[in-house]
Structure formats: C-alpha cells, structure tokens
CSV table of C-alpha atoms in Angstrom, one decimal:
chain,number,residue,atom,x,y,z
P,25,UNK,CA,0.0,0.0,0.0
P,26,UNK,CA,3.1,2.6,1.0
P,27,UNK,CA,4.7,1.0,-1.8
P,28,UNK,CA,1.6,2.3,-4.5
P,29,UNK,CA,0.9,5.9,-2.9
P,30,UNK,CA,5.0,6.6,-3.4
P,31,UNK,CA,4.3,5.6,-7.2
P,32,UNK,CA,1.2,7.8,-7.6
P,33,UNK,CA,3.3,10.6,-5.9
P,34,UNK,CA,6.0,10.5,-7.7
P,35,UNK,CA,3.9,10.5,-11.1
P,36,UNK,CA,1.8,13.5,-9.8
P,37,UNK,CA,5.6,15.3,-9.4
P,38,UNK,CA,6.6,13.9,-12.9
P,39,UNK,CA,3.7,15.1,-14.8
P,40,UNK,CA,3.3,18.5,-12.1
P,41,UNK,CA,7.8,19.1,-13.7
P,42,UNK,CA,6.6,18.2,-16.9
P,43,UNK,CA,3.8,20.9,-17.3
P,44,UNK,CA,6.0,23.8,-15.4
P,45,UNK,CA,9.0,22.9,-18.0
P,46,UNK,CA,6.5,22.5,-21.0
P,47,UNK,CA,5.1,26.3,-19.8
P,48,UNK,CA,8.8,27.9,-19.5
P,49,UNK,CA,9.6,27.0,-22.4
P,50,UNK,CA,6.6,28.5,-24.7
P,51,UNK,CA,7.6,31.5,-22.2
P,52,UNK,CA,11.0,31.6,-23.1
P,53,UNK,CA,10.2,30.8,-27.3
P,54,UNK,CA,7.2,33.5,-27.2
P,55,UNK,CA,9.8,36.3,-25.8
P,56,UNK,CA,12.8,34.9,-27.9
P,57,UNK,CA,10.6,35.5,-31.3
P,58,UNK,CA,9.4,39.1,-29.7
P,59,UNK,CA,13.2,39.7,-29.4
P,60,UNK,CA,14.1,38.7,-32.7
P,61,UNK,CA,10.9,40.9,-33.9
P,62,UNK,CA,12.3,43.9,-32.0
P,63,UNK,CA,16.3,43.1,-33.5
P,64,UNK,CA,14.8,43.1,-36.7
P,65,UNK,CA,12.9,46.3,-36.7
P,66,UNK,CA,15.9,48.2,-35.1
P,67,UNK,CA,18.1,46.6,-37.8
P,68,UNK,CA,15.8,48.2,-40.3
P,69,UNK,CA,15.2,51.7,-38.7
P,70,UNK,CA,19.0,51.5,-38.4
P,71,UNK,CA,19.7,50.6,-41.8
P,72,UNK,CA,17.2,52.9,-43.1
P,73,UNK,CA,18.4,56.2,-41.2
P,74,UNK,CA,22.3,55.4,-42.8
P,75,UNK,CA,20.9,55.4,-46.0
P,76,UNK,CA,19.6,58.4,-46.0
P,77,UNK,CA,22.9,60.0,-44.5
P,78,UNK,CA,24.2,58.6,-47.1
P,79,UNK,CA,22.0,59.8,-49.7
P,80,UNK,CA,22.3,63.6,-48.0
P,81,UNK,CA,26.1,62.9,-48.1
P,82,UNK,CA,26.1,62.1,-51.5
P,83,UNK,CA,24.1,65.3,-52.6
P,84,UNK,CA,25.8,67.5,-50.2
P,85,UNK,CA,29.3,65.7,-52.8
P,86,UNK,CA,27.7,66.3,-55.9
P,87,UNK,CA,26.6,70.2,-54.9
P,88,UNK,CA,30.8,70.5,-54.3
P,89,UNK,CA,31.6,69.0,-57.1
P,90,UNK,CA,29.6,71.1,-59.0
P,91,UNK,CA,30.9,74.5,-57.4
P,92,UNK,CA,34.2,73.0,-57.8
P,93,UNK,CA,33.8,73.3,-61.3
P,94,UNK,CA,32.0,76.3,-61.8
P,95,UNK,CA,35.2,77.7,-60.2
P,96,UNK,CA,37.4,76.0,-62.3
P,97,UNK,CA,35.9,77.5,-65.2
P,98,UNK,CA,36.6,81.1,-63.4
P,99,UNK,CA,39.8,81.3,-63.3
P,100,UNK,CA,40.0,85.0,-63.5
P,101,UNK,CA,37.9,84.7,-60.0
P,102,UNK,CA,38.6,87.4,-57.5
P,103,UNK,CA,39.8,85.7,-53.9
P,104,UNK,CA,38.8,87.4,-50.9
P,105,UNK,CA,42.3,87.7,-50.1
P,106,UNK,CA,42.9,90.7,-51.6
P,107,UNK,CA,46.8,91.4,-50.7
P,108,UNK,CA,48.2,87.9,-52.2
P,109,UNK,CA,49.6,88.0,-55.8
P,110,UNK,CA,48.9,85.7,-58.2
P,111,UNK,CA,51.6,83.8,-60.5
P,112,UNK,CA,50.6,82.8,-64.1
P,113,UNK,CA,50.2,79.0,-63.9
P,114,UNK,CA,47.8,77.0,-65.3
P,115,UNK,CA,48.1,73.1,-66.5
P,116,UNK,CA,50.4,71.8,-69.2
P,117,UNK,CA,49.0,68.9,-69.4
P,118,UNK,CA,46.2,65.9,-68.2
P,119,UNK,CA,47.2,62.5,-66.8
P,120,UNK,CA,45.2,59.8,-68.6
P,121,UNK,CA,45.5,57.1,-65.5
P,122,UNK,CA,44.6,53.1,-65.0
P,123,UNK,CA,42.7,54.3,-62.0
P,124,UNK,CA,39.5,55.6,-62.8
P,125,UNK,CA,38.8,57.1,-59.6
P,126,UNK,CA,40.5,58.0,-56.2
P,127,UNK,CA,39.5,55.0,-54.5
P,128,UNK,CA,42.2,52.5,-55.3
P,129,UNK,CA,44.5,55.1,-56.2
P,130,UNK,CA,47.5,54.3,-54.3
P,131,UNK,CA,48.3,56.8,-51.5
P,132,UNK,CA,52.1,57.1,-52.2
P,133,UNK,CA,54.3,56.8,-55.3
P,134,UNK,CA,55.5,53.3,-56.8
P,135,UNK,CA,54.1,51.0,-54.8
P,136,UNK,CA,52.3,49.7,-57.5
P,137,UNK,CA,55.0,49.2,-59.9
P,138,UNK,CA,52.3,48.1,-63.0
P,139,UNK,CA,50.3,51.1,-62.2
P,140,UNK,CA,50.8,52.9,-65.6
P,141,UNK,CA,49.5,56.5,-67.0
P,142,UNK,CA,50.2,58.5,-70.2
P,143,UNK,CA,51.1,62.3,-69.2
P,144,UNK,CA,49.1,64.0,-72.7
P,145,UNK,CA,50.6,67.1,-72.9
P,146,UNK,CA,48.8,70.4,-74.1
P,147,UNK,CA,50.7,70.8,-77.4
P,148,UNK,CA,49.4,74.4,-77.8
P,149,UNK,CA,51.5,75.1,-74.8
P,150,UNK,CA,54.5,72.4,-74.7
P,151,UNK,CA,56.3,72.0,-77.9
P,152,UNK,CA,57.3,68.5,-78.7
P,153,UNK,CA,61.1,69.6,-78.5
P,154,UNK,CA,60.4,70.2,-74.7
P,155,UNK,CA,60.7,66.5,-73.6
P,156,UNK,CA,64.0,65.5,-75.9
P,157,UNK,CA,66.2,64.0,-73.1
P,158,UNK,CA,63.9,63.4,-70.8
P,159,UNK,CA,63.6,59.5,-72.0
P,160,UNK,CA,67.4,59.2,-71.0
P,161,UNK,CA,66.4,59.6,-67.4
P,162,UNK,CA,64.7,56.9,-65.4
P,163,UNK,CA,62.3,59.0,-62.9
P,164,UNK,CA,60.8,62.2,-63.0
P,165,UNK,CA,59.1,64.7,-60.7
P,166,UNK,CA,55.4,65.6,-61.2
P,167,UNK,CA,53.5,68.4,-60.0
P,168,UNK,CA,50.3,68.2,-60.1
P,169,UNK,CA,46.6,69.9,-58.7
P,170,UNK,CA,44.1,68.1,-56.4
P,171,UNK,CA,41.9,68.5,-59.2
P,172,UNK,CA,39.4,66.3,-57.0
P,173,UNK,CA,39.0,67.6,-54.0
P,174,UNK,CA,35.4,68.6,-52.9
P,175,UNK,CA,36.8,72.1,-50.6
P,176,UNK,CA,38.4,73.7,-53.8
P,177,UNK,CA,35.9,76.4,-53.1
P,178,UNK,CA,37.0,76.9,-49.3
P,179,UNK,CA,40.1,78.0,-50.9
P,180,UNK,CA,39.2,81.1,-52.2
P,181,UNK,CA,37.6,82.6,-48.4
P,182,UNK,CA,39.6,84.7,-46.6
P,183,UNK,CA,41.6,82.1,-44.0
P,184,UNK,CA,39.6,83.7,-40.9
P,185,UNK,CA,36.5,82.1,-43.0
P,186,UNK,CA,37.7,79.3,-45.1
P,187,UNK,CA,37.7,76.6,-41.8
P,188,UNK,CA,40.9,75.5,-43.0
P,189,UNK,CA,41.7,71.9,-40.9
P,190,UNK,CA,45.4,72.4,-39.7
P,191,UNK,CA,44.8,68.8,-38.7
P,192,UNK,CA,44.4,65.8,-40.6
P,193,UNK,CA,43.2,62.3,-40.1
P,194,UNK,CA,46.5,59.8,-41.0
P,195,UNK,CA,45.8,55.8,-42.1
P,196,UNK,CA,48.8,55.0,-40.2
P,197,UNK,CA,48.3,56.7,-36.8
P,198,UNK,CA,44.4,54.9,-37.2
P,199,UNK,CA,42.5,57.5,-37.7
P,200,UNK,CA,44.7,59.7,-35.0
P,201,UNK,CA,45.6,63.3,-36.5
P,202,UNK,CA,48.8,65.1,-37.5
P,203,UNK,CA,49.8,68.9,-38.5
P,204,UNK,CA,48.6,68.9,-42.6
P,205,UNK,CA,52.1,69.8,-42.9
P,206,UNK,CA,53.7,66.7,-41.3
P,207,UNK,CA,51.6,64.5,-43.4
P,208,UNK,CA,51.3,63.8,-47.6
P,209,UNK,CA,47.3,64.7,-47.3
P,210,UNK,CA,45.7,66.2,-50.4
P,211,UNK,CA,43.7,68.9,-48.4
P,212,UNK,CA,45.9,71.7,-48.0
P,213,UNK,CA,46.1,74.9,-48.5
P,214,UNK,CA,47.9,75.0,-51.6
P,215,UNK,CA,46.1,71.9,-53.3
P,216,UNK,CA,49.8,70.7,-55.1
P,217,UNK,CA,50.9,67.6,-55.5
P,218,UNK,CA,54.0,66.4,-55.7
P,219,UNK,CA,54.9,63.0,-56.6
P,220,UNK,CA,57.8,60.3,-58.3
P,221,UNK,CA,57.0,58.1,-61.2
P,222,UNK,CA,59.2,55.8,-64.0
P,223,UNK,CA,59.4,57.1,-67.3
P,224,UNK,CA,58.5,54.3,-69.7
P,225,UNK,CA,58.9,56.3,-72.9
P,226,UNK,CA,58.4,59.5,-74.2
P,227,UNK,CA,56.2,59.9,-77.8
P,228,UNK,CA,55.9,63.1,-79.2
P,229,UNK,CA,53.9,65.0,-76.7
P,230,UNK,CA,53.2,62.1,-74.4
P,231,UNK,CA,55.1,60.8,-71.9
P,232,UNK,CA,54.3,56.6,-70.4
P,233,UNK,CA,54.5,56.7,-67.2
P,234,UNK,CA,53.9,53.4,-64.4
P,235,UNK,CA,54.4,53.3,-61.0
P,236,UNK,CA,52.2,56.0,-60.6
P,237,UNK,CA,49.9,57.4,-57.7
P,238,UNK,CA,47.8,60.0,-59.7
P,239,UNK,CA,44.1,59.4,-60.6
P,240,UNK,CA,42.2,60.0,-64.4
P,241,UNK,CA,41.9,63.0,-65.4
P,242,UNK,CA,44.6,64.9,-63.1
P,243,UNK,CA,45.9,68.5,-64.3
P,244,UNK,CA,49.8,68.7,-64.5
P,245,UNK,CA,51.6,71.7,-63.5
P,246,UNK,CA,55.1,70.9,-64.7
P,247,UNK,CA,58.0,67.6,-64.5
P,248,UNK,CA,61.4,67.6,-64.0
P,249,UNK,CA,63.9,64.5,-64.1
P,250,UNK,CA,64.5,62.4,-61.0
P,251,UNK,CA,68.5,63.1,-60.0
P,252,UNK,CA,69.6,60.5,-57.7
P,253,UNK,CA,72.4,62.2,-56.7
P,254,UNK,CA,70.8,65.3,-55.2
P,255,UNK,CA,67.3,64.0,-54.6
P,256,UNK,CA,68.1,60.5,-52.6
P,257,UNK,CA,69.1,62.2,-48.9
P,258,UNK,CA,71.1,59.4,-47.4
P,259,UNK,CA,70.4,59.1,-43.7
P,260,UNK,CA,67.0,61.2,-43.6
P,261,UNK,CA,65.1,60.7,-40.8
P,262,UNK,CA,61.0,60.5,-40.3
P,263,UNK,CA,58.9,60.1,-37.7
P,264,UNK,CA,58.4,56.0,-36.7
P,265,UNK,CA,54.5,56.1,-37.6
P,266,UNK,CA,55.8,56.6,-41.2
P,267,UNK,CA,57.5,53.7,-41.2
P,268,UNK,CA,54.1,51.5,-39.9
P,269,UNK,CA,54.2,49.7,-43.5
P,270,UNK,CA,52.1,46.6,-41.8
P,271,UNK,CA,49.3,48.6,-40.9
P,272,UNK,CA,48.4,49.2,-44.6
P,273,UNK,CA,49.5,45.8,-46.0
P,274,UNK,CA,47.3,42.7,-46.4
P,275,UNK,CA,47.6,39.2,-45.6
P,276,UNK,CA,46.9,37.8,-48.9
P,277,UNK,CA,45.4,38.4,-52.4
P,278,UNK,CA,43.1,36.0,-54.0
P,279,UNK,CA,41.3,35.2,-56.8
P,280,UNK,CA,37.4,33.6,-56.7
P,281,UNK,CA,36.7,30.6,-59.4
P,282,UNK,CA,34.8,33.0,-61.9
P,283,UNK,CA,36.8,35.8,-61.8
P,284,UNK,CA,39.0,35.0,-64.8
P,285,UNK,CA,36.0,34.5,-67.3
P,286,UNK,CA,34.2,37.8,-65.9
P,287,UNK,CA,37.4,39.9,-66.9
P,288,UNK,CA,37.9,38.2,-70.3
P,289,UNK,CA,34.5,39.4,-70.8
P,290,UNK,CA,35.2,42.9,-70.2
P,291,UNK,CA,39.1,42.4,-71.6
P,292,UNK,CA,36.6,42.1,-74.7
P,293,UNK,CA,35.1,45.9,-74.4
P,294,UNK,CA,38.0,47.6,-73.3
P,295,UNK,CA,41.1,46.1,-74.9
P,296,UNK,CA,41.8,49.0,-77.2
P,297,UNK,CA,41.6,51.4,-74.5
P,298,UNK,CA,43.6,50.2,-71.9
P,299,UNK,CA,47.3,50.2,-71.1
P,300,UNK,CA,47.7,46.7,-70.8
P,301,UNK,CA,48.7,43.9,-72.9
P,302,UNK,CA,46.0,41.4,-71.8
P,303,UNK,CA,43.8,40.0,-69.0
P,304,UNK,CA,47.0,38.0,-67.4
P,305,UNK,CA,48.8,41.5,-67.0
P,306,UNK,CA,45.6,43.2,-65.6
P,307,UNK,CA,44.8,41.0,-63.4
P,308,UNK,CA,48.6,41.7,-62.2
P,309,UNK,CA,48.4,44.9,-61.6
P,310,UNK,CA,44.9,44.1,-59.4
P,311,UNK,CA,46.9,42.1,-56.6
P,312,UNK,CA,49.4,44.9,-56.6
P,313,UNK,CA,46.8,47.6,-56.3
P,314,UNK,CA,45.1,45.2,-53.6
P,315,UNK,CA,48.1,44.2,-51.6
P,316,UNK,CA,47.8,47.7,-49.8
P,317,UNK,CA,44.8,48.3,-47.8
P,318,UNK,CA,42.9,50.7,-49.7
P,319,UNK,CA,39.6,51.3,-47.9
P,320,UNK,CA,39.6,54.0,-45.1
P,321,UNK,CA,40.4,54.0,-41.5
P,322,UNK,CA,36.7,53.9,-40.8
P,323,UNK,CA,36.0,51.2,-43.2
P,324,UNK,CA,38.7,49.2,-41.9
P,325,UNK,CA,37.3,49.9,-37.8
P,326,UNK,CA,34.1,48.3,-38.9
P,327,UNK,CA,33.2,45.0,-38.4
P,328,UNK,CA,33.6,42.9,-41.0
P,329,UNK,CA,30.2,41.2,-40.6
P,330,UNK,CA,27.8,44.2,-40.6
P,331,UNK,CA,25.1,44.3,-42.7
P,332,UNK,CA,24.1,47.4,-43.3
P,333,UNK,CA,24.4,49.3,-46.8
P,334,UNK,CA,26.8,51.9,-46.2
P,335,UNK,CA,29.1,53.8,-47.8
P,336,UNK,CA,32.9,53.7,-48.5
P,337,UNK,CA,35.9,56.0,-48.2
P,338,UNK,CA,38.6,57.5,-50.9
P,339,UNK,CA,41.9,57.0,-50.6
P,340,UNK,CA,42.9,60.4,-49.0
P,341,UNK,CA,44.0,60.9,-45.7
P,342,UNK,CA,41.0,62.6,-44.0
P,343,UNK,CA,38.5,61.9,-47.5
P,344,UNK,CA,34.6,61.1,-47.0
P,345,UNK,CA,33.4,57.7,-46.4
P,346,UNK,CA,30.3,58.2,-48.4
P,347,UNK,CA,30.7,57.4,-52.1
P,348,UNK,CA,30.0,54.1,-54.1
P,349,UNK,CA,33.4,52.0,-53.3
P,350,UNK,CA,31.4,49.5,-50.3
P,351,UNK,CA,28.1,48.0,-50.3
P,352,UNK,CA,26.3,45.1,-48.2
P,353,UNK,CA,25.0,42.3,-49.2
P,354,UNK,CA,22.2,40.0,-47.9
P,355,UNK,CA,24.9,37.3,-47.2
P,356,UNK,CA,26.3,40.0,-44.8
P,357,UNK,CA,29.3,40.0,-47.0
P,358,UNK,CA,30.8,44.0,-47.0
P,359,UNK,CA,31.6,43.9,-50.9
P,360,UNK,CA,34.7,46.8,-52.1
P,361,UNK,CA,34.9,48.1,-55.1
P,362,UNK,CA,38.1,48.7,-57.2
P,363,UNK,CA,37.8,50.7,-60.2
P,364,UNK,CA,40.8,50.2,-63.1
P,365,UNK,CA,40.7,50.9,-66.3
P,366,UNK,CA,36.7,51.5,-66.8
P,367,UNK,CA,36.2,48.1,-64.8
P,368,UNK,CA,34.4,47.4,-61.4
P,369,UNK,CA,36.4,44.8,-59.6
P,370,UNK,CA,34.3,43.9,-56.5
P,371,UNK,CA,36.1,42.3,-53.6
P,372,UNK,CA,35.9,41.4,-49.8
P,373,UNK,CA,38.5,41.0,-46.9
P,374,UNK,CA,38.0,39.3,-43.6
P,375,UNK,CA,39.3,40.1,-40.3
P,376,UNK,CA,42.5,38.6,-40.9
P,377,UNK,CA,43.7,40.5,-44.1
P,378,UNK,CA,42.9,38.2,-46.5
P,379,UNK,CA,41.2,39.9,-50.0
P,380,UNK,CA,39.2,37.6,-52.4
P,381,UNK,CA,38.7,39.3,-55.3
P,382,UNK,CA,35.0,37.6,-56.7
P,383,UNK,CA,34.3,39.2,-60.2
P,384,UNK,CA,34.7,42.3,-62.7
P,385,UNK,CA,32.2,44.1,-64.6
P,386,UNK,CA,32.2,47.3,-66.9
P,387,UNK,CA,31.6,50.7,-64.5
P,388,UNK,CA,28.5,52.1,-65.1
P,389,UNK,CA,30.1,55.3,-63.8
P,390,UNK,CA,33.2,55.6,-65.4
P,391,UNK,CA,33.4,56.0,-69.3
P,392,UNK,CA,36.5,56.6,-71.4
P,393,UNK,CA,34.4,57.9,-73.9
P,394,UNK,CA,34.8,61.3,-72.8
P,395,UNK,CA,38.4,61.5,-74.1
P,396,UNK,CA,38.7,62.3,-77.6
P,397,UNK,CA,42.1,60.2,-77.8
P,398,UNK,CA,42.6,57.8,-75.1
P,399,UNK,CA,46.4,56.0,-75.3
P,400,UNK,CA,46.6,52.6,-75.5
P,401,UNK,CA,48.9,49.5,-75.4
P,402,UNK,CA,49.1,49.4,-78.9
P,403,UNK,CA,50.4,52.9,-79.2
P,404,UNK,CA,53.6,52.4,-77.0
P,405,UNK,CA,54.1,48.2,-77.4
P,406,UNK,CA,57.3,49.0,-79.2
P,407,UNK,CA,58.6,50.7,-75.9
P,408,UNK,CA,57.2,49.7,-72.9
P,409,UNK,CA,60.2,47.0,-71.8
C-alpha cells in the first residue's frame, strides 16, 4: 500500500515538472521570437536612417563637385584675399590614368609598380622639343593639382573664414591626427601635389609613365627628371608612424573561381583602351593595387560582418566615407569596389587580411568615352620593356 501511494506521488511530481517545464519553455520561445521581432525592426530603422545620411552625403558631394567646377571654369575669379599676388600658372598637361577614380589610387608613389598612366601634354602650350632628353632619365618629378577635392571652393575665403583643418586624419596613426604639414594629405592649403613616377617612354607630346599614384583625369603643372644624386638624402630621418608599412599591407590576395571569365568578358570591351597587354597582366596589376589596404580607416574599424548598406571611403588621408566603393550584401558580406581601367572589380577582406577578389564588370560610372584620344597599349608596345 506505502509502496503504491509513493508511485502515484512520484507520477503526480513527474507530470506537475513536466507541465512547469512545457510552460517555461513557450515562455522563453514566445519572448525569444518578440526579441528577434524587435532586433529586426531596429536593424531596419538602423539601416534605413544610414541610408539616408548617405543619400544627404552624397548630394551635399555632388553640390561640391559642382561649385568646384564652376570655379574652375573662373579662373579670372577674385579671392577674398585681396593682398596675395597671383603667378601665371595653369596646367600643361592631363594625366590619362589606370585608375579611374581616387578609391584605389595608391596613397604614395611606386608602390604599385604596373600602375601605368600616359602624361598628354597640351601641345598648344609644350612644344614637342620640350621633352627631348627626358627618355634618357629613369624618374621624373610631377607636379600636379588636387583636381578632385570637394573644398576647392573653401580656398578662395579669406583664412579667418575658409575653416581651413590644420589637422588631418593619418591611415597609419588609425585615424589619429597630424599637423597637414607633417603628413602627404591632399587637403591643403595649396592643393599641389607632388609626386615620383618611372618614365617608360616618351612619344611626341606624351610621356608613359607606371608606377604612378595619380588618378584620371589629373591636371599637371610641370616635371622635372628624377636626380639620384641630389634627390636620394642618405640618412633622412621621419617620424616611426611613417614607417608602420604593416598597418596598410594585407595578408593575402586572391582570386574567386569565376573571376577569370568575368574579366575576359570585359578584356573584350576595353582592350583598345587600356594600357595593358591582356587580362593575365591586368589582373597583375589588381593584386598589386590590392596588396595595400585601400579602404579608409573607418571602413577598416568596422566590423567585417555588418550588414548594413553603407558607404565607403577615398583614398585620401581625411577623404569622405560616403561614395559608391562598399556596399552590403544580404549574405552579410561587406563587398569593395576597385575601379581600373573602366572596370568594377568587387572584392571582400575578412578580419585577418585576407582579399578575395569575386568578379569584374564594366563601370557604369566611369566612361572613357569622354576622351577624344585615349592612349593605349598598342600605341607604346614597341617601348614599354
């Protein structure tokens, strides 16, 4: 009898755990899909309010671009600095670059040794006879105008109203800032450039160029030749930050199954155009581009699985994030975009460094079409070595 009311009991207790367990845990699934109902809409009130900061960003670009231009076509313009004289310079001459935009453009001089550009020279202004012996050197000088920047109009205020940024934001120093004047940033006060490149060869009034850091399109102000003897300073001295080469390297640089046919594709479209030989060499001069870490230091502080649409940074030391260089995908995948030669190369890179590059495709945005004479491969095959 003791025997069967400890059996009844301990069934009562079984089933009595069995119903408390059953109701915790449609308490705990009913507030785990209310959770996941909340995430969601935050992830879409989030993603939504960055799209349209980026979407203000991106007009807010396009009105400075436009002004930029507007000034450009002024150059008579009256600054509101009326006590500083002016000097009669204007450009000699347009780069006609490999890298369509400044995203991807490297940030310093030949460390992209395939990177190639024809200097076009404004024969109205440079006769031919101005470039004999200039093939006899190996390097030149170029100075050149930050054609590009979107505070070309700040410029022309009087410094008490320009807002002038004395500081700047440096890739190496991770976003940390440094005197304008300590760093190789395009936005200064004097928007001149100054860089090193390898002459190639020299045809009438064109000069090939590679090794360069200089985007389409960019206005030259003059060259000189590269003299080793005066120009190399033995023993010079910079700052260790400078010398942080790791912090803009990658890991590795690969290539995703399809990517080959995607580029013969476009190879097919933009063969005559292009500087290169064929796909092989092209798809050279990607890893080399790639093997540096082009995005920007915010790009490269977030985290790697976000999935918002956002946008992406230039390749200038304190430059906007927001342009069209990084975009999400429903994978959660943050894609980058590499624009050469008229092509969209999209890649990704994960948290250790390493770049897959997935696929190529012609750039809606860029077209060479706007250049009446665009050099080619074909035109300096006989001298490129």
């Amino acid at each position: 009898m003791s025997s069967t009311r400890y059996s009844i009991l301990a069934l009562a207790l079984a089933s009595l755990f069995s119903a408390s367990s059953a109701i915790s845990f449609y308490i705990w699934r009913k507030n785990l899909i209310e959770w996941d109902s909340k995430l969601k809409e935050l992830q879409k009130s989030l993603n939504s309010a960055l799209e349209k900061c980026a979407s203000e960003r991106q007009g807010r670009i396009r009105a400075q671009q436009a002004l930029r231009k507007a000034v450009v076509a002024q150059p008579q313009a009256k600054s509101e600095n009326l006590d500083i004289p002016s000097y009669p310079m204007a450009p000699i001459g347009i780069v006609q670059s490999c890298f369509s935009t400044r995203n991807g453009t490297p940030r310093q001089p030949l460390l992209v040794p395939l990177a190639r550009a024809c200097l076009v020279f404004d024969s109205t202004r440079v006769p031919p006879a101005s470039l004999e012996g200039l093939e006899e050197y190996s390097h030149c000088w170029i100075i050149y105008v930050f054609h590009l920047n979107t505070d070309l109009e700040k410029l022309w205020k009087h410094p008490s109203k320009s807002k002038f940024k004395a500081k700047v934001r440096v890739p190496r120093l991770k976003g940390g800032r440094m005197g304008v004047f300590a760093t190789r940033s395009p936005h200064r006060l004097c928007p001149i450039g100054l860089t090193v490149a390898k002459v190639e060869a020299v045809q009438g009034n064109m000069v090939l160029l590679s090794g360069v850091d200089l985007v389409d399109g960019t206005p030259v102000l003059d060259i000189k030749p590269y003299l080793p003897y005066c120009d190399s300073i033995e023993g010079a001295v910079v700052p260790n930050w400078v010398m942080l080469d790791s912090m803009l390297s990658v890991a590795s640089v690969g290539f995703s199954d399809d990517f080959s046919s995607s580029l013969l594709d476009c190879w097919k479209s933009v063969e005559k155009k292009s500087l290169y030989s064929s796909p092989d060499e092209l798809k050279s001069l990607v890893k080399q581009a790639l093997s540096w870490d082009i995005r920007s230091v915010s790009q490269r502080n977030r985290p790697h699985n976000n999935l918002l649409k956002i946008g992406s940074g230039d390749a200038s030391d304190n430059a906007s994030d927001l342009d069209d260089s990084q975009d999400g995908e429903a994978s959660g995948e943050l894609i980058y975009h590499l624009i050469l030669d008229g092509m969209d190369f999209s890649y990704k890179i994960d948290g250790n460094g390493d770049v897959m590059v997935k696929e190529v495709h012609l750039s809606s945005a860029i077209s060479f079409g706007n250049n009446k004479k665009r050099c080619n491969f074909l035109m300096w095959k006989d001298k490129i070595k």
